[in-house]
PDB file of C-alpha atoms in Angstrom:
ATOM      1  CA  MET A 431       0.000   0.000   0.000  1.00 84.00           C
ATOM      2  CA  ILE A 432       2.537   2.629   1.054  1.00 91.00           C
ATOM      3  CA  GLN A 433       4.933   1.486  -1.669  1.00 91.00           C
ATOM      4  CA  SER A 434       2.308   2.305  -4.306  1.00 91.00           C
ATOM      5  CA  TYR A 435       1.952   5.803  -2.864  1.00 92.00           C
ATOM      6  CA  LEU A 436       5.723   6.348  -2.820  1.00 94.00           C
ATOM      7  CA  ASP A 437       5.986   5.099  -6.407  1.00 95.00           C
ATOM      8  CA  SER A 438       3.194   7.483  -7.472  1.00 94.00           C
ATOM      9  CA  VAL A 439       5.141  10.365  -5.924  1.00 95.00           C
ATOM     10  CA  GLU A 440       8.212   9.465  -7.953  1.00 96.00           C
ATOM     11  CA  ARG A 441       6.114   9.324 -11.137  1.00 97.00           C
ATOM     12  CA  LEU A 442       5.164  12.981 -10.561  1.00 97.00           C
ATOM     13  CA  PHE A 443       8.853  13.899 -10.768  1.00 97.00           C
ATOM     14  CA  MET A 444       9.447  11.648 -13.768  1.00 96.00           C
ATOM     15  CA  VAL A 445       6.733  13.196 -15.940  1.00 97.00           C
ATOM     16  CA  SER A 446       7.057  16.883 -15.088  1.00 96.00           C
ATOM     17  CA  PRO A 447       8.320  18.864 -18.081  1.00 96.00           C
ATOM     18  CA  VAL A 448      10.240  21.330 -15.866  1.00 96.00           C
ATOM     19  CA  ILE A 449      12.165  18.780 -13.777  1.00 96.00           C
ATOM     20  CA  ARG A 450      15.501  18.065 -15.440  1.00 96.00           C
ATOM     21  CA  PHE A 451      16.979  15.786 -12.785  1.00 97.00           C
ATOM     22  CA  TYR A 452      15.878  14.463  -9.409  1.00 98.00           C
ATOM     23  CA  THR A 453      17.008  12.225  -6.576  1.00 98.00           C
ATOM     24  CA  ILE A 454      14.550  10.608  -4.235  1.00 98.00           C
ATOM     25  CA  HIS A 455      14.958   8.650  -1.036  1.00 97.00           C
ATOM     26  CA  LYS A 456      11.904   6.539  -0.195  1.00 96.00           C
ATOM     27  CA  GLU A 457      11.413   4.650   3.064  1.00 96.00           C
ATOM     28  CA  LYS A 458       8.694   2.102   3.580  1.00 94.00           C
ATOM     29  CA  ARG A 459       8.453   1.873   7.374  1.00 94.00           C
ATOM     30  CA  SER A 460       5.406  -0.423   7.386  1.00 93.00           C
ATOM     31  CA  GLU A 461       2.597  -1.344   5.001  1.00 91.00           C
ATOM     32  CA  THR A 462       0.882   1.968   5.818  1.00 92.00           C
ATOM     33  CA  ILE A 463       3.670   4.331   6.944  1.00 95.00           C
ATOM     34  CA  GLY A 464       6.364   5.884   4.770  1.00 95.00           C
ATOM     35  CA  PHE A 465       8.671   8.806   4.179  1.00 97.00           C
ATOM     36  CA  PHE A 466      10.252  10.391   1.145  1.00 97.00           C
ATOM     37  CA  LYS A 467      12.700  13.184   0.492  1.00 98.00           C
ATOM     38  CA  ALA A 468      13.340  14.448  -3.031  1.00 98.00           C
ATOM     39  CA  ASP A 469      15.662  17.067  -4.499  1.00 98.00           C
ATOM     40  CA  CYS A 470      15.072  18.322  -8.022  1.00 98.00           C
ATOM     41  CA  SER A 471      16.965  20.464 -10.521  1.00 98.00           C
ATOM     42  CA  LEU A 472      14.568  22.386 -12.730  1.00 97.00           C
ATOM     43  CA  ILE A 473      14.889  24.291 -15.966  1.00 96.00           C
ATOM     44  CA  GLY A 474      16.027  27.874 -15.519  1.00 95.00           C
ATOM     45  CA  GLY A 475      18.271  26.960 -12.595  1.00 96.00           C
ATOM     46  CA  TYR A 476      15.431  26.534 -10.102  1.00 97.00           C
ATOM     47  CA  ARG A 477      15.707  23.956  -7.303  1.00 98.00           C
ATOM     48  CA  PHE A 478      12.817  22.144  -5.650  1.00 98.00           C
ATOM     49  CA  SER A 479      12.831  19.905  -2.612  1.00 98.00           C
ATOM     50  CA  ALA A 480       9.940  17.949  -1.178  1.00 98.00           C
ATOM     51  CA  ARG A 481       9.484  15.707   1.812  1.00 97.00           C
ATOM     52  CA  GLU A 482       6.572  13.948   3.447  1.00 97.00           C
ATOM     53  CA  PHE A 483       6.009  11.603   6.358  1.00 97.00           C
ATOM     54  CA  ILE A 484       2.734   9.834   5.610  1.00 95.00           C
ATOM     55  CA  LYS A 485       0.382   7.196   6.872  1.00 94.00           C
ATOM     56  CA  LEU A 486      -2.268   5.656   4.672  1.00 90.00           C
ATOM     57  CA  ALA A 487      -5.683   5.567   6.252  1.00 85.00           C
ATOM     58  CA  HIS A 488      -8.275   3.744   4.141  1.00 79.00           C
ATOM     59  CA  THR A 489      -5.976   4.274   1.103  1.00 66.00           C
ATOM     60  CA  SER A 490      -5.912   8.069   1.623  1.00 76.00           C
ATOM     61  CA  PRO A 491      -2.596   9.572   2.705  1.00 84.00           C
ATOM     62  CA  VAL A 492      -2.445  11.499   5.966  1.00 89.00           C
ATOM     63  CA  ARG A 493       0.618  13.739   5.901  1.00 92.00           C
ATOM     64  CA  TYR A 494       2.002  14.138   9.408  1.00 93.00           C
ATOM     65  CA  MET A 495       4.824  16.280   8.082  1.00 96.00           C
ATOM     66  CA  TYR A 496       5.359  17.903   4.711  1.00 97.00           C
ATOM     67  CA  ALA A 497       7.486  20.629   3.175  1.00 98.00           C
ATOM     68  CA  TYR A 498       7.664  21.716  -0.468  1.00 98.00           C
ATOM     69  CA  HIS A 499      10.430  24.261  -1.082  1.00 98.00           C
ATOM     70  CA  LEU A 500      11.190  26.139  -4.323  1.00 98.00           C
ATOM     71  CA  GLN A 501      14.141  28.461  -4.827  1.00 97.00           C
ATOM     72  CA  ASP A 502      15.486  30.292  -7.858  1.00 96.00           C
ATOM     73  CA  LYS A 503      18.928  30.081  -9.449  1.00 95.00           C
ATOM     74  CA  LYS A 504      20.259  32.641  -6.938  1.00 95.00           C
ATOM     75  CA  ASN A 505      19.112  30.362  -4.079  1.00 95.00           C
ATOM     76  CA  THR A 506      16.410  32.878  -3.134  1.00 96.00           C
ATOM     77  CA  LEU A 507      13.211  31.464  -1.706  1.00 97.00           C
ATOM     78  CA  VAL A 508      10.317  31.545  -4.169  1.00 97.00           C
ATOM     79  CA  PHE A 509       7.918  29.684  -1.871  1.00 98.00           C
ATOM     80  CA  ARG A 510       7.674  26.925   0.695  1.00 98.00           C
ATOM     81  CA  TYR A 511       4.565  25.140   1.893  1.00 98.00           C
ATOM     82  CA  ASP A 512       4.848  23.329   5.210  1.00 97.00           C
ATOM     83  CA  ASN A 513       3.002  22.336   8.348  1.00 96.00           C
ATOM     84  CA  VAL A 514       5.611  23.164  10.971  1.00 93.00           C
ATOM     85  CA  GLU A 515       3.700  24.427  14.004  1.00 88.00           C
ATOM     86  CA  HIS A 516       5.314  27.861  14.310  1.00 89.00           C
ATOM     87  CA  TYR A 517       2.454  30.215  13.320  1.00 85.00           C
ATOM     88  CA  PRO A 518      -0.370  29.283  15.741  1.00 84.00           C
ATOM     89  CA  GLY A 519      -2.455  32.374  14.915  1.00 88.00           C
ATOM     90  CA  MET A 520      -2.933  31.438  11.259  1.00 86.00           C
ATOM     91  CA  LYS A 521      -6.385  30.496  10.036  1.00 92.00           C
ATOM     92  CA  ASN A 522      -5.429  27.044   8.729  1.00 91.00           C
ATOM     93  CA  PHE A 523      -2.820  26.327  11.396  1.00 94.00           C
ATOM     94  CA  PRO A 524      -0.457  24.589  11.059  1.00 94.00           C
ATOM     95  CA  HIS A 525      -0.612  24.828   7.232  1.00 94.00           C
ATOM     96  CA  HIS A 526       1.033  27.884   5.693  1.00 94.00           C
ATOM     97  CA  LYS A 527       3.022  29.182   2.740  1.00 96.00           C
ATOM     98  CA  HIS A 528       6.245  31.174   2.925  1.00 96.00           C
ATOM     99  CA  THR A 529       7.002  33.564   0.077  1.00 94.00           C
ATOM    100  CA  ALA A 530       9.969  35.854  -0.367  1.00 90.00           C
ATOM    101  CA  LEU A 531       8.078  38.650   1.406  1.00 93.00           C
ATOM    102  CA  ARG A 532       5.681  37.069   3.885  1.00 94.00           C
ATOM    103  CA  VAL A 533       4.007  34.029   5.403  1.00 93.00           C
ATOM    104  CA  VAL A 534       0.334  33.396   4.649  1.00 92.00           C
ATOM    105  CA  SER A 535      -2.228  30.861   5.750  1.00 93.00           C
ATOM    106  CA  SER A 536      -2.700  28.037   3.292  1.00 94.00           C
ATOM    107  CA  ARG A 537      -4.585  24.823   3.014  1.00 93.00           C
ATOM    108  CA  ALA A 538      -2.439  21.699   2.810  1.00 92.00           C
ATOM    109  CA  PRO A 539      -1.707  21.355  -0.917  1.00 95.00           C
ATOM    110  CA  GLN A 540      -1.183  18.024  -2.597  1.00 94.00           C
ATOM    111  CA  LEU A 541       2.270  17.498  -4.092  1.00 96.00           C
ATOM    112  CA  SER A 542       0.697  17.258  -7.552  1.00 96.00           C
ATOM    113  CA  GLU A 543      -0.824  20.736  -7.073  1.00 97.00           C
ATOM    114  CA  VAL A 544       2.510  22.177  -5.978  1.00 98.00           C
ATOM    115  CA  ILE A 545       4.231  20.708  -9.023  1.00 97.00           C
ATOM    116  CA  LYS A 546       1.561  22.260 -11.280  1.00 97.00           C
ATOM    117  CA  GLU A 547       2.141  25.619  -9.576  1.00 97.00           C
ATOM    118  CA  ILE A 548       5.870  25.242 -10.189  1.00 97.00           C
ATOM    119  CA  GLU A 549       5.334  24.262 -13.828  1.00 96.00           C
ATOM    120  CA  ALA A 550       3.239  27.395 -14.393  1.00 95.00           C
ATOM    121  CA  LEU A 551       5.769  29.631 -12.666  1.00 94.00           C
ATOM    122  CA  VAL A 552       8.947  28.131 -14.115  1.00 91.00           C
ATOM    123  CA  GLY A 553       7.391  27.687 -17.562  1.00 79.00           C
ATOM    124  CA  LYS A 554       6.626  31.397 -17.882  1.00 69.00           C
ATOM    125  CA  ASN A 555      10.105  32.384 -16.620  1.00 64.00           C
ATOM    126  CA  LYS A 556      12.130  30.267 -19.076  1.00 59.00           C
TER     127      LYS A 556
END
């Protein structure tokens, strides 16, 4: 079960038109618990890293920890979504999005949605 989820995550990296190269470390800790960490080189010199600690509950993933971090070729933060519990006053606590200028409340995005956001952003800045 968890292996299928981890494999589906890797497929997202494999098929994205903006990801030039990636490394991924996947850990199956049980049939329902897993972890992955991925680092990606994108077109235009962008870098993207993603990590999740997940448990499958009735085939749906519950992400106990996630972070999706995008930076430009100058290593400047473009955005990072995460659920670190350091902004307790936010509407959707602990979910939030860091940008270069501020931190805003966010729902917990799916990795596929984040990759689509990156594709739109990186694609227009080629």
